[in-house]
Amino acid sequence: MWCFGLVLFLLPFVSSFDDFVDCGGFVSISPQLQTYIEQNNIKLDFSKDVHVHLMTTDGNTKFSADCAPNGYYIIPVYETGTFVLKIEGPAGWVFSPSQASVAVTKGDLCSQDFTLTGFSVLGRVSSEDRCTSSKKSVPKGIKLKLSSLSAPDSKPQEIESSSDGSFAFSNTFPGEYLIEASHPEHTLKNHKGLFAHEWGNYVLPDPFVVYGYGIAGRVLETSEHGEPVQSVSFFLYSEEENPPALSCPEPTNVPPHLKSKALCAVKTDESGFFKFSSVPCGKYTLVPLYISAHTTYDVIPKELKIEIDQDTFVIDSPFLVKGFSVKGHVVGTNSEGIEGVTVTATSDGTTRSAITDATGQYILDQITSGEYAITAEKPHYLFSSLARFKISPSLAVITDIVASRFHVCGKVSIPLPPPGVSIENRKIVMKPTDKATPPLNTKTDQTGAYCLAALPGKYSIAPEIDGAETAAGLLLTENSFEVTVENAPVLDVNFEQARLTVSGRVRCIESPCDTSISVTLSAIGRASKVTTGLAIGHDSSSGEDHFIFKGVLPGKYEVTINNENWCWEKESETIEIQTRDHSDIQFIQTGFVLLVRSSHDLDLKDKEDKTYKLVKGKNTFCLPKPGVYTFTPVSCYKFDTDTFVYDSTKPSTLKFNAIFYQIQSEIHIPDNVQLPAGSQISVNVTTNDVLRVVPAEKISNNLYSVTVWAELGQTLTITPSSNELFFYPQSQSTSVDRSECLPSLPPFAGRPGIYLTGTITPAFEGVLITVLFKETGLPALPTIKSDTKGHYSAGPLYDDRKYSIHAEKPGFYLKPVYATPGNFLAQKLGRVDVTVMHDGLPLPGVLLSLSGTEGYKNNNATDATGTFEFRNLFPGDYYLRPIFKEYTFSPSSQPITIKEGEELKIQVGATRVAYSVFGKVRSLSGEPEKLVGVEAVGEGLYEETQTDNSGNFRLRGLYPNKEYSLRVKLNKNSLIGRSEPQQIPVLLSNADIENMEFIVFSKNTKYDITGTVNAEKELLSSLSVQLFLNAEEKPLFEQSLAPINYFSFSGLDGEADYIVKLKTDLSEKQYNITTSQVKVSSLAELPSPHQIVLSFNANEKKIETSVENGSFGPILIAVFLAIALFNYQYILDLYKKYTSPQPKVDSNWLSDINHLKKKKKVN
């Protein structure tokens, strides 16, 4: 069968139409499954159980499509937006991806493929029947491992069982498998098995059964925070008459005081932990036992009853050891004991001490468990210490304490010290002579005595004497002593207390030497430096000058000749003088210094053709004789001058700075190619878009040379040009990107072009032949046509490029003949014309999906005549399916077989089963609202759409005689707050409904809180209203109330929580205050503005007649006296009036007093 690759290239996967965009793709199988079905001759038909659903992002299904037998599906999408494509197959089948998000826009591709990657292996885990809760639950966390024996290199799958004991391995494919079950603490009976997995899911016939669990605990000393105890034994006894069998051997040597038939026994480890494994469900008794070499300890509790039921039994509370002397040994490095050492152990302020015996042994009594600092002491011995050493019943022996170092002591005696020489603080250095370890050092005290702590071994010990002391005349009888330390101190290493000329000669090329020559004597390690000239004298017989330094102190020196413009055999010499003069120093001139600085490595040649090799940077050469030299640079660089002059009597630095860099290449022409007379090869050099042409230099008939000069930083493209040749490569680019000689470019090869020829069979004239560059797909030549015999010839072309040749003729498939490249076989293609009719009339806009068995797919809509023509079809089997929402078709799908060149006509009948509702959404101002969601909701029915740019909408697929509720789709993220009407009930007959209209109102983004305060009018001036955000202490806003009791807060967040409070400046000491506050949440869900009411009341407190401790008495008396003095005349009149005889008490007394108070306030 013909390959469909070319057709797939010519026919796009997705087409978009005026009313909808079609989303489609293929459901394929993974390579592993493909191999299996080929080996087992399984024929797949995805049309039976695989479906693809188009869903909204809210999870509502808009359309469901069955797959074609070859897995192809197509879904028409009538609205733009983001949707989800979800594939559904038989339970346990695994697809990749299982679903995908697609963005549908007009004119863009909407494509999604799915792959069946595998199936599932299912099973379960259970417990033994003896476990009491086995019917209620099963052990969790059993690890399952599935390994493919058919594909041993594949990675095994590992999962855990769920809480109900079930498990499932996904994405498996047919083959032989090994399944294993395990748990770090539980034991399983049948923990592995083999099975053969065929096509589809596999269910394991038998469960894995867990029959053994663990028991774990710990033993500590004294308390729950104590130290762990090692080697405590635990015995396990069953409480049942017929105890289950355990996998551990039956314990032996059980102590007599314990029951003899223990099932199993274990001991604690160094961390105090113990563990029993593989213990079946049941009731048990656990008995501890701890016996050391000297005693038996009590372990609490003495026994513990436990019950195992489907999990490891972890004993939360540790067993405790309630309750010793410890021994130790002090030794030297030879492991022999040391007598008379005081050993001290300290812990938490408690100290225990002991002294070693003749063997170095000691015993510390009355020790309790804990961490101890253990030290040892003895004169002239240094011992290792034990910091935070843990002692417990299981650790009752102290690690050996070792005498690691011993003192070496002595004295440096200087009875008559020279000036500047000190007896004390002299450094003593002791160097090991038998091992490579760092030296030891110390300083003498004021008497010259010293001590050093040393490891056993051989040493050389010496006092340090500096150059100043040696110059002052300090000498010792012995410079050093050899000492051996052997596990004991050495205490008698004692030391007891006992000017020069440097001269030489200088020989110069021109004798006598210049008077500017001098010699310097520098002390090494000290700041001393002395310089002398050559004034001592000249020896005419030898041509040498002399120099001398007198009064030189012992030590190391460097002698240096001073003239940087001359060359010397050696410029300096290091000498060391101790007790005698030094006179054999000689300096000989060898030439004159030439200093050169160069930007690059290059060669210099003088007039005598001598070559000087220069390196980049500073260069120094020695010219053998005085005079004037002329140098010429030889290199791949060009400089500002061709020659350089140097005079040795006028020393200076020659400087070479490269300006241009050489780029070279060659052009090679085959020997069998003869160029016409007068032919030339030129080279186009492009730099920064500037073209210059340089000729290639002819070396021979078959060889040309190319030379180009460029500046640093320039990038050049070099392209040879000729009327007779193609060049390989066509051009080369290079950059002067480094300041050094550039390597030659690879040579160009010049060759004549090639021609591609071929034939069309059977012969057809006018077949379009296109030659493309294979790597880029761009045309290599203009399109040509075959002649009457079906022949063509294309060229000339480069011979190093790969080309693809394409042949094309409408209505034909031209297949390349791979055995003879360039030839094509012509095959006439078929055609299918499909017409869709509804009630005798053509139905336009129907999506016709035609898919083939070998990957062909073509989706297109019927035109105004209800027809679409599928052209250029290869012979084979096809599958046709019409799709149009609101219609069903007869047939709903059909297979088609096309023969070579066959033309078929097919008619499909359409029946309308659903209808549409048309309408518009606008704002209150009449403006259309675009991209607004509109939905139709019925009982078990749902459809949705979006408005277009004109606010129009169409809800498709509504069934007749079904009640729907039309409404604007609102959600939290929508900018629309509500619509009018909120919903429209509709009942469709066998016709569309038009002119449905909604008016929408924008959602508030900011909200208001308003309110009033119930309070006396005279109190409003003392009040303000505060608005707090959540529980913050500082108010967000604050408003004063006077003169009205109304407040308002605007621009608030609809999702925040607020608290509204009243604030007053009245004092609580003078008033009894009653107030209120209101919490407001989710303003977006409340009417705006949201109104609230606050209340406030304040009553003045009454003054008590009895004042505690008389604190207000004097104040009241003083106030009364002040009032009396100020109103003495009025009070006097009152006194006269009311002290005269009266028949009864006048009630005007109280009003007069009140009048007095008011008068006082006025005044």
JSON list of C-alpha atoms in Angstrom, two decimals, residues 798-888:
[
{"chain": "A", "resi": 798, "resn": "TYR", "atom": "CA", "xyz": [27.33, 22.40, -5.88]},
{"chain": "A", "resi": 799, "resn": "ASP", "atom": "CA", "xyz": [28.64, 18.84, -5.60]},
{"chain": "A", "resi": 800, "resn": "ASP", "atom": "CA", "xyz": [29.01, 18.88, -1.78]},
{"chain": "A", "resi": 801, "resn": "ARG", "atom": "CA", "xyz": [25.41, 19.64, -0.94]},
{"chain": "A", "resi": 802, "resn": "LYS", "atom": "CA", "xyz": [22.64, 17.15, -0.44]},
{"chain": "A", "resi": 803, "resn": "TYR", "atom": "CA", "xyz": [19.54, 17.70, -2.51]},
{"chain": "A", "resi": 804, "resn": "SER", "atom": "CA", "xyz": [15.98, 16.46, -2.48]},
{"chain": "A", "resi": 805, "resn": "ILE", "atom": "CA", "xyz": [14.00, 16.29, -5.71]},
{"chain": "A", "resi": 806, "resn": "HIS", "atom": "CA", "xyz": [10.23, 16.74, -5.64]},
{"chain": "A", "resi": 807, "resn": "ALA", "atom": "CA", "xyz": [7.87, 15.99, -8.51]},
{"chain": "A", "resi": 808, "resn": "GLU", "atom": "CA", "xyz": [4.29, 17.30, -8.62]},
{"chain": "A", "resi": 809, "resn": "LYS", "atom": "CA", "xyz": [1.31, 17.01, -10.94]},
{"chain": "A", "resi": 810, "resn": "PRO", "atom": "CA", "xyz": [-2.30, 17.71, -9.92]},
{"chain": "A", "resi": 811, "resn": "GLY", "atom": "CA", "xyz": [-4.34, 14.52, -9.40]},
{"chain": "A", "resi": 812, "resn": "PHE", "atom": "CA", "xyz": [-1.30, 12.27, -9.32]},
{"chain": "A", "resi": 813, "resn": "TYR", "atom": "CA", "xyz": [1.00, 10.85, -6.69]},
{"chain": "A", "resi": 814, "resn": "LEU", "atom": "CA", "xyz": [4.60, 10.77, -7.85]},
{"chain": "A", "resi": 815, "resn": "LYS", "atom": "CA", "xyz": [6.53, 8.18, -5.86]},
{"chain": "A", "resi": 816, "resn": "PRO", "atom": "CA", "xyz": [10.34, 8.36, -5.81]},
{"chain": "A", "resi": 817, "resn": "VAL", "atom": "CA", "xyz": [12.14, 5.30, -7.12]},
{"chain": "A", "resi": 818, "resn": "TYR", "atom": "CA", "xyz": [14.75, 4.84, -4.40]},
{"chain": "A", "resi": 819, "resn": "ALA", "atom": "CA", "xyz": [16.77, 2.31, -6.39]},
{"chain": "A", "resi": 820, "resn": "THR", "atom": "CA", "xyz": [17.38, 4.98, -9.06]},
{"chain": "A", "resi": 821, "resn": "PRO", "atom": "CA", "xyz": [17.30, 8.39, -7.34]},
{"chain": "A", "resi": 822, "resn": "GLY", "atom": "CA", "xyz": [15.74, 11.13, -9.42]},
{"chain": "A", "resi": 823, "resn": "ASN", "atom": "CA", "xyz": [13.22, 8.82, -11.12]},
{"chain": "A", "resi": 824, "resn": "PHE", "atom": "CA", "xyz": [9.50, 8.86, -10.22]},
{"chain": "A", "resi": 825, "resn": "LEU", "atom": "CA", "xyz": [6.55, 6.53, -10.72]},
{"chain": "A", "resi": 826, "resn": "ALA", "atom": "CA", "xyz": [3.25, 8.34, -11.43]},
{"chain": "A", "resi": 827, "resn": "GLN", "atom": "CA", "xyz": [0.02, 7.03, -9.88]},
{"chain": "A", "resi": 828, "resn": "LYS", "atom": "CA", "xyz": [-3.45, 8.50, -10.40]},
{"chain": "A", "resi": 829, "resn": "LEU", "atom": "CA", "xyz": [-5.27, 9.23, -7.10]},
{"chain": "A", "resi": 830, "resn": "GLY", "atom": "CA", "xyz": [-8.90, 8.68, -6.14]},
{"chain": "A", "resi": 831, "resn": "ARG", "atom": "CA", "xyz": [-11.71, 11.00, -5.08]},
{"chain": "A", "resi": 832, "resn": "VAL", "atom": "CA", "xyz": [-14.80, 10.88, -2.83]},
{"chain": "A", "resi": 833, "resn": "ASP", "atom": "CA", "xyz": [-17.63, 13.44, -3.14]},
{"chain": "A", "resi": 834, "resn": "VAL", "atom": "CA", "xyz": [-19.83, 13.54, -0.02]},
{"chain": "A", "resi": 835, "resn": "THR", "atom": "CA", "xyz": [-23.22, 15.32, 0.00]},
{"chain": "A", "resi": 836, "resn": "VAL", "atom": "CA", "xyz": [-25.31, 15.85, 3.15]},
{"chain": "A", "resi": 837, "resn": "MET", "atom": "CA", "xyz": [-29.09, 16.35, 2.76]},
{"chain": "A", "resi": 838, "resn": "HIS", "atom": "CA", "xyz": [-31.69, 17.47, 5.33]},
{"chain": "A", "resi": 839, "resn": "ASP", "atom": "CA", "xyz": [-35.37, 17.22, 4.42]},
{"chain": "A", "resi": 840, "resn": "GLY", "atom": "CA", "xyz": [-34.41, 17.08, 0.77]},
{"chain": "A", "resi": 841, "resn": "LEU", "atom": "CA", "xyz": [-32.22, 20.17, 0.97]},
{"chain": "A", "resi": 842, "resn": "PRO", "atom": "CA", "xyz": [-28.40, 20.36, 1.09]},
{"chain": "A", "resi": 843, "resn": "LEU", "atom": "CA", "xyz": [-27.03, 20.99, 4.58]},
{"chain": "A", "resi": 844, "resn": "PRO", "atom": "CA", "xyz": [-23.96, 23.27, 4.64]},
{"chain": "A", "resi": 845, "resn": "GLY", "atom": "CA", "xyz": [-21.44, 23.48, 7.53]},
{"chain": "A", "resi": 846, "resn": "VAL", "atom": "CA", "xyz": [-21.39, 19.77, 8.38]},
{"chain": "A", "resi": 847, "resn": "LEU", "atom": "CA", "xyz": [-17.94, 18.62, 9.53]},
{"chain": "A", "resi": 848, "resn": "LEU", "atom": "CA", "xyz": [-16.87, 15.61, 7.48]},
{"chain": "A", "resi": 849, "resn": "SER", "atom": "CA", "xyz": [-14.03, 13.61, 9.03]},
{"chain": "A", "resi": 850, "resn": "LEU", "atom": "CA", "xyz": [-12.27, 11.14, 6.74]},
{"chain": "A", "resi": 851, "resn": "SER", "atom": "CA", "xyz": [-9.50, 9.02, 8.26]},
{"chain": "A", "resi": 852, "resn": "GLY", "atom": "CA", "xyz": [-7.43, 6.21, 6.79]},
{"chain": "A", "resi": 853, "resn": "THR", "atom": "CA", "xyz": [-5.93, 3.06, 8.21]},
{"chain": "A", "resi": 854, "resn": "GLU", "atom": "CA", "xyz": [-2.38, 4.31, 7.82]},
{"chain": "A", "resi": 855, "resn": "GLY", "atom": "CA", "xyz": [-2.58, 7.71, 9.47]},
{"chain": "A", "resi": 856, "resn": "TYR", "atom": "CA", "xyz": [-4.49, 9.69, 6.85]},
{"chain": "A", "resi": 857, "resn": "LYS", "atom": "CA", "xyz": [-6.89, 12.31, 8.23]},
{"chain": "A", "resi": 858, "resn": "ASN", "atom": "CA", "xyz": [-8.82, 15.14, 6.58]},
{"chain": "A", "resi": 859, "resn": "ASN", "atom": "CA", "xyz": [-11.54, 17.27, 8.18]},
{"chain": "A", "resi": 860, "resn": "ASN", "atom": "CA", "xyz": [-13.60, 19.72, 6.19]},
{"chain": "A", "resi": 861, "resn": "ALA", "atom": "CA", "xyz": [-17.09, 21.23, 6.18]},
{"chain": "A", "resi": 862, "resn": "THR", "atom": "CA", "xyz": [-19.72, 20.95, 3.49]},
{"chain": "A", "resi": 863, "resn": "ASP", "atom": "CA", "xyz": [-20.23, 24.03, 1.33]},
{"chain": "A", "resi": 864, "resn": "ALA", "atom": "CA", "xyz": [-23.46, 25.83, 0.44]},
{"chain": "A", "resi": 865, "resn": "THR", "atom": "CA", "xyz": [-24.46, 22.86, -1.74]},
{"chain": "A", "resi": 866, "resn": "GLY", "atom": "CA", "xyz": [-23.98, 20.46, 1.21]},
{"chain": "A", "resi": 867, "resn": "THR", "atom": "CA", "xyz": [-20.97, 18.89, -0.52]},
{"chain": "A", "resi": 868, "resn": "PHE", "atom": "CA", "xyz": [-17.25, 18.44, 0.02]},
{"chain": "A", "resi": 869, "resn": "GLU", "atom": "CA", "xyz": [-14.85, 16.69, -2.35]},
{"chain": "A", "resi": 870, "resn": "PHE", "atom": "CA", "xyz": [-12.02, 14.61, -0.86]},
{"chain": "A", "resi": 871, "resn": "ARG", "atom": "CA", "xyz": [-9.33, 14.53, -3.54]},
{"chain": "A", "resi": 872, "resn": "ASN", "atom": "CA", "xyz": [-5.93, 12.89, -4.00]},
{"chain": "A", "resi": 873, "resn": "LEU", "atom": "CA", "xyz": [-6.88, 9.71, -2.15]},
{"chain": "A", "resi": 874, "resn": "PHE", "atom": "CA", "xyz": [-4.60, 6.68, -2.26]},
{"chain": "A", "resi": 875, "resn": "PRO", "atom": "CA", "xyz": [-6.08, 3.24, -2.72]},
{"chain": "A", "resi": 876, "resn": "GLY", "atom": "CA", "xyz": [-7.09, 1.80, 0.65]},
{"chain": "A", "resi": 877, "resn": "ASP", "atom": "CA", "xyz": [-9.66, 1.67, 3.44]},
{"chain": "A", "resi": 878, "resn": "TYR", "atom": "CA", "xyz": [-11.14, 4.85, 4.90]},
{"chain": "A", "resi": 879, "resn": "TYR", "atom": "CA", "xyz": [-13.61, 5.76, 7.63]},
{"chain": "A", "resi": 880, "resn": "LEU", "atom": "CA", "xyz": [-16.12, 8.60, 7.08]},
{"chain": "A", "resi": 881, "resn": "ARG", "atom": "CA", "xyz": [-17.95, 10.32, 9.93]},
{"chain": "A", "resi": 882, "resn": "PRO", "atom": "CA", "xyz": [-20.24, 13.41, 9.64]},
{"chain": "A", "resi": 883, "resn": "ILE", "atom": "CA", "xyz": [-20.45, 15.67, 12.71]},
{"chain": "A", "resi": 884, "resn": "PHE", "atom": "CA", "xyz": [-22.77, 18.63, 13.24]},
{"chain": "A", "resi": 885, "resn": "LYS", "atom": "CA", "xyz": [-24.18, 19.63, 16.59]},
{"chain": "A", "resi": 886, "resn": "GLU", "atom": "CA", "xyz": [-27.99, 19.39, 16.77]},
{"chain": "A", "resi": 887, "resn": "TYR", "atom": "CA", "xyz": [-28.07, 16.74, 14.02]},
{"chain": "A", "resi": 888, "resn": "THR", "atom": "CA", "xyz": [-27.86, 12.99, 13.73]}
]
